[in-house]
Amino acid sequence: MGTSFLLGGELKVSRIGYGAMRLAAAPEPGAEPGPAHIWRAPVDREAARAVLRTAVESGVNLIDTADAYALGENEELVAEALHPYRDGVVIATKVGLARPAPAEWVPVGNPAYLRQQAELSLRRLKLDRIDLLQLHRIDPSVPLADQIGALRQLREEGKVRHIGLSEVTVQQLREAEAITPIASVQNMYNLAERGHEAVVDYAAEHDIAFIPFFPVAGGGHAGSDSPVAAVAKEIGATPAQTALAWLLRRSPTILPIPGTTSLAHLAENLAAGEVRLSDEQFERLSALASV
């Protein structure tokens, strides 16, 4: 499967990265837990910094964040923990989603806004150049060429090294590639969520990193009596490790970025790189329907 991937054809990154989105405070009073409430930085910032440092010390060198996570405080946490960055550490962030309220994520593709947010990300992350800047969502009210053009301008100015997209179709990816090289796609994808199979295959064919968010399926796939748990028992792994191992084998350009606030879960996730599925086990998992 390979333990690393050349992002953009040049940046060697670990196949399992770290998604910093989960480093957030508890939900606002009365709000249910979930990604819609990544609103504030965690109260215990030192514990969050420890997770980030341990990830890098354990060999992770792809760290994913976004300007929308905790209104920029997530990026600040990354810098607090890791700056000055070790050689080879690749920081990926995203712009293009505004957060007017805890449960609101609003696409904003105005080119001036995208460029401004990239400048703010550079400051918060303490970087002169962002290794990977991804458009968090395509704004349907703004021509795609204008949105991608803003990111291309940032790259031409030396402020961005590589450009990526998030939650896009193959057609949208092709349209963006006609404007500028695209190094990554970050879509939701896991054992239970297979809506982007075509994008996974296209990315593999074109050596584009596919960074699945929410890489470990929940619901029925996470149960103790699930088919995933059955395979996990056969190979002496946990269900989460088994789900990650399936992703790593699904495509050579898939780079899962499981996030956690727990050092124990971090170690568990990283150990998934050592899990090996037989052909029969991989096919059995691949045949699972959403539950």
Coordinates of C-alpha atoms in Angstrom, one line a residue:
M1 CA 0.0 0.0 0.0
G2 CA 2.9 2.3 0.7
T3 CA 3.2 4.4 3.9
S4 CA 3.7 7.8 2.1
F5 CA 2.4 9.8 -0.8
L6 CA 3.9 12.6 -2.9
L7 CA 1.4 15.4 -2.5
G8 CA 1.4 17.6 -5.6
G9 CA 4.1 15.3 -6.9
E10 CA 6.7 16.6 -4.5
L11 CA 5.7 16.8 -0.8
K12 CA 6.2 13.5 0.9
V13 CA 3.4 13.0 3.4
S14 CA 2.4 10.1 5.7
R15 CA -0.6 8.2 4.4
I16 CA -2.4 8.8 7.7
G17 CA -2.5 12.4 8.6
Y18 CA -4.2 14.3 11.5
G19 CA -7.4 16.3 11.2
A20 CA -7.4 19.1 13.8
M21 CA -11.1 19.9 13.5
R22 CA -12.0 17.9 16.6
L23 CA -9.8 20.1 18.7
A24 CA -12.7 22.2 19.8
A25 CA -14.6 23.2 23.0
A26 CA -17.8 21.4 24.1
P27 CA -20.9 22.5 22.1
E28 CA -22.8 25.6 23.0
P29 CA -25.4 25.1 25.8
G30 CA -28.4 23.3 24.3
A31 CA -26.6 22.3 21.2
E32 CA -26.0 18.7 20.2
P33 CA -22.4 17.5 19.7
G34 CA -21.3 17.4 16.1
P35 CA -19.2 19.1 13.4
A36 CA -21.7 21.9 13.1
H37 CA -20.5 23.2 16.4
I38 CA -16.8 23.5 15.9
W39 CA -17.1 27.0 17.3
R40 CA -14.5 27.6 20.0
A41 CA -11.1 26.4 20.8
P42 CA -10.8 23.8 23.6
V43 CA -10.6 25.1 27.2
D44 CA -7.6 22.8 27.8
R45 CA -5.3 24.2 25.1
E46 CA -2.3 22.4 26.5
A47 CA -3.9 19.0 26.1
A48 CA -4.8 19.9 22.5
R49 CA -1.3 21.0 21.8
A50 CA 0.0 17.7 23.3
V51 CA -2.1 15.8 20.8
L52 CA -0.7 17.7 17.9
R53 CA 2.9 17.4 19.1
T54 CA 2.5 13.7 19.7
A55 CA 1.1 13.2 16.2
V56 CA 4.1 14.8 14.7
E57 CA 6.5 13.0 17.0
S58 CA 4.8 9.7 16.0
G59 CA 5.6 10.3 12.3
V60 CA 2.5 12.2 11.1
N61 CA 3.5 15.1 8.8
L62 CA 0.2 16.1 7.2
I63 CA -1.9 18.3 9.5
D64 CA -5.3 19.5 8.3
T65 CA -7.1 22.5 9.6
A66 CA -9.4 25.4 8.3
D67 CA -10.0 29.0 8.9
A68 CA -13.6 28.2 9.8
Y69 CA -12.7 25.9 12.7
A70 CA -13.3 27.8 15.9
L71 CA -13.2 31.0 13.8
G72 CA -9.5 30.7 13.2
E73 CA -8.5 29.5 16.7
N74 CA -7.9 26.0 15.4
E75 CA -5.1 27.4 13.1
E76 CA -3.7 29.3 16.1
L77 CA -3.6 26.0 18.1
V78 CA -1.7 24.3 15.3
A79 CA 0.9 27.1 15.3
E80 CA 1.1 27.2 19.1
A81 CA 1.9 23.4 19.2
L82 CA 4.1 23.0 16.2
H83 CA 5.8 26.3 15.2
P84 CA 8.6 26.4 14.3
Y85 CA 7.6 23.5 12.2
R86 CA 9.8 20.5 11.7
D87 CA 11.3 19.9 8.3
G88 CA 8.8 18.0 6.2
V89 CA 5.7 18.9 8.2
V90 CA 2.9 19.8 5.7
I91 CA 0.2 22.2 6.8
A92 CA -3.1 22.1 4.9
T93 CA -5.9 24.6 5.6
K94 CA -9.1 25.7 3.9
V95 CA -10.9 28.9 3.1
G96 CA -14.3 29.6 1.7
L97 CA -16.8 29.0 4.5
A98 CA -18.1 31.7 6.8
R99 CA -19.3 31.0 10.3
P100 CA -22.0 33.6 11.3
A101 CA -23.3 31.3 14.0
P102 CA -22.3 28.0 15.7
A103 CA -24.5 25.8 13.4
E104 CA -24.1 27.8 10.2
W105 CA -21.5 27.1 7.5
V106 CA -22.0 29.5 4.6
P107 CA -20.0 29.2 1.3
V108 CA -18.4 32.5 0.4
G109 CA -16.4 32.5 -2.9
N110 CA -15.9 36.1 -3.4
P111 CA -12.2 36.3 -4.7
A112 CA -11.3 39.2 -2.4
Y113 CA -12.7 37.3 0.6
L114 CA -10.8 34.1 -0.3
R115 CA -7.5 36.1 -0.6
Q116 CA -8.1 37.9 2.7
Q117 CA -8.8 34.7 4.5
A118 CA -5.6 33.1 3.1
E119 CA -3.7 36.1 4.4
L120 CA -5.3 35.6 7.9
S121 CA -4.4 31.9 7.8
L122 CA -0.8 32.8 7.0
R123 CA -0.7 35.0 10.1
R124 CA -2.4 32.6 12.4
L125 CA -0.3 29.6 11.2
K126 CA 2.9 31.7 11.3
L127 CA 3.7 30.7 7.7
D128 CA 5.2 32.5 4.7
R129 CA 3.6 30.0 2.4
I130 CA 0.7 27.5 2.9
D131 CA 1.6 24.1 1.7
L132 CA -1.9 23.1 0.7
L133 CA -4.8 25.6 0.5
Q134 CA -8.2 24.0 -0.2
L135 CA -11.4 25.7 -1.2
H136 CA -13.7 24.6 1.6
R137 CA -16.8 24.6 -0.5
I138 CA -17.7 25.9 -4.0
D139 CA -19.9 29.0 -3.7
P140 CA -22.7 28.4 -6.3
S141 CA -23.3 32.2 -6.5
V142 CA -19.7 32.9 -7.8
P143 CA -18.2 31.6 -11.0
L144 CA -15.9 28.7 -10.3
A145 CA -13.2 30.3 -12.5
D146 CA -13.2 33.3 -10.2
Q147 CA -12.9 31.2 -7.0
I148 CA -10.1 29.0 -8.4
G149 CA -8.5 32.1 -10.0
A150 CA -8.2 33.7 -6.5
L151 CA -6.3 30.6 -5.2
R152 CA -4.2 30.5 -8.4
Q153 CA -3.3 34.2 -7.8
L154 CA -2.1 33.3 -4.3
R155 CA 0.1 30.6 -5.6
E156 CA 1.5 32.9 -8.2
E157 CA 2.3 35.4 -5.4
G158 CA 4.2 32.6 -3.6
K159 CA 1.7 32.5 -0.7
V160 CA 0.4 29.0 -1.6
R161 CA 2.3 26.0 -2.7
H162 CA -0.6 23.7 -3.8
I163 CA -4.3 24.0 -4.3
G164 CA -7.1 21.6 -3.4
L165 CA -10.9 21.4 -3.3
S166 CA -13.4 20.0 -0.9
E167 CA -16.8 18.3 -1.5
V168 CA -16.7 18.4 -5.3
T169 CA -17.7 16.2 -8.2
V170 CA -15.5 14.8 -11.0
Q171 CA -16.9 17.4 -13.3
Q172 CA -16.1 20.3 -10.9
L173 CA -12.6 18.8 -10.4
R174 CA -12.1 18.8 -14.2
E175 CA -13.3 22.4 -14.5
A176 CA -10.9 23.5 -11.8
E177 CA -8.0 21.6 -13.4
A178 CA -8.5 23.5 -16.6
I179 CA -7.6 26.6 -14.6
T180 CA -4.8 25.4 -12.4
P181 CA -3.3 22.2 -11.2
I182 CA -5.2 20.5 -8.3
A183 CA -3.2 18.6 -5.8
S184 CA -6.0 17.3 -3.5
V185 CA -9.7 16.6 -3.0
Q186 CA -11.2 16.5 0.5
N187 CA -14.6 14.8 0.3
M188 CA -16.6 12.8 2.9
Y189 CA -15.9 9.1 2.3
N190 CA -15.8 6.1 4.5
L191 CA -17.1 2.5 4.6
A192 CA -20.7 3.8 5.1
E193 CA -20.5 6.9 2.9
R194 CA -19.6 5.9 -0.7
G195 CA -21.1 8.7 -2.6
H196 CA -17.8 9.8 -4.1
E197 CA -16.5 6.6 -5.6
A198 CA -16.1 8.2 -9.0
V199 CA -14.0 11.0 -7.4
V200 CA -11.8 8.5 -5.5
D201 CA -11.1 6.6 -8.8
Y202 CA -10.5 9.9 -10.8
A203 CA -8.1 11.1 -8.1
A204 CA -6.2 7.8 -8.2
E205 CA -5.9 7.9 -12.0
H206 CA -4.5 11.4 -11.9
D207 CA -2.3 11.1 -8.9
I208 CA -4.4 13.5 -6.9
A209 CA -4.6 13.1 -3.1
F210 CA -8.0 12.1 -1.9
I211 CA -8.4 13.2 1.7
P212 CA -11.5 11.6 3.2
F213 CA -13.0 13.5 6.1
F214 CA -14.9 11.5 8.7
P215 CA -12.9 8.5 7.6
V216 CA -14.1 6.2 10.3
A217 CA -17.8 5.3 9.7
G218 CA -20.3 5.5 12.6
G219 CA -23.7 4.1 12.9
G220 CA -24.2 0.4 12.2
H221 CA -20.7 0.0 10.9
A222 CA -19.3 1.0 14.3
G223 CA -21.3 -1.5 16.4
S224 CA -19.7 -4.4 18.3
D225 CA -21.7 -6.9 16.2
S226 CA -21.1 -5.2 12.9
P227 CA -19.3 -6.8 9.9
V228 CA -16.4 -4.4 10.4
A229 CA -16.1 -5.6 14.0
A230 CA -16.1 -9.2 12.7
V231 CA -13.2 -8.5 10.3
A232 CA -11.4 -6.6 13.1
K233 CA -11.6 -9.6 15.4
E234 CA -10.2 -11.8 12.7
I235 CA -7.1 -9.7 12.2
G236 CA -6.6 -8.6 15.8
A237 CA -7.4 -5.0 15.2
T238 CA -10.1 -2.5 16.3
P239 CA -13.0 -1.6 14.1
A240 CA -11.6 1.9 13.7
Q241 CA -8.2 0.5 12.6
T242 CA -10.0 -1.9 10.2
A243 CA -12.0 1.0 8.6
L244 CA -8.8 3.0 8.1
A245 CA -7.0 0.0 6.7
W246 CA -9.8 -0.4 4.2
L247 CA -9.4 3.2 3.1
L248 CA -5.6 2.9 2.7
R249 CA -6.1 -0.2 0.5
R250 CA -9.0 1.3 -1.4
S251 CA -6.8 3.7 -3.3
P252 CA -3.1 4.5 -3.2
T253 CA -3.8 8.2 -3.2
I254 CA -6.2 8.1 -0.2
L255 CA -4.8 10.0 2.8
P256 CA -7.2 9.6 5.8
I257 CA -7.0 12.3 8.4
P258 CA -8.7 10.9 11.5
G259 CA -9.0 13.4 14.3
T260 CA -9.1 12.9 18.0
T261 CA -8.6 14.6 21.3
S262 CA -7.3 11.4 22.9
L263 CA -3.6 10.3 22.9
A264 CA -4.8 6.7 23.1
H265 CA -7.1 7.1 20.1
L266 CA -4.3 8.8 18.2
A267 CA -2.0 5.9 18.8
E268 CA -4.8 3.5 17.8
N269 CA -5.4 5.4 14.5
L270 CA -1.8 5.6 13.6
A271 CA -1.4 1.8 14.2
A272 CA -3.9 1.3 11.4
G273 CA -1.1 1.7 9.0
E274 CA 0.3 -1.7 10.1
V275 CA -3.1 -3.5 9.6
R276 CA -3.3 -5.8 6.6
L277 CA -6.5 -7.1 5.1
S278 CA -6.7 -10.2 3.0
D279 CA -8.2 -10.0 -0.4
E280 CA -11.3 -11.7 0.9
Q281 CA -11.6 -9.4 3.9
F282 CA -11.2 -6.3 1.7
E283 CA -13.8 -7.5 -0.7
R284 CA -16.2 -8.3 2.1
L285 CA -15.9 -4.8 3.6
S286 CA -16.1 -3.2 0.1
A287 CA -19.4 -5.0 -0.4
L288 CA -21.0 -3.5 2.7
A289 CA -24.1 -1.4 2.1
S290 CA -24.8 1.7 4.1
V291 CA -26.5 0.8 7.4

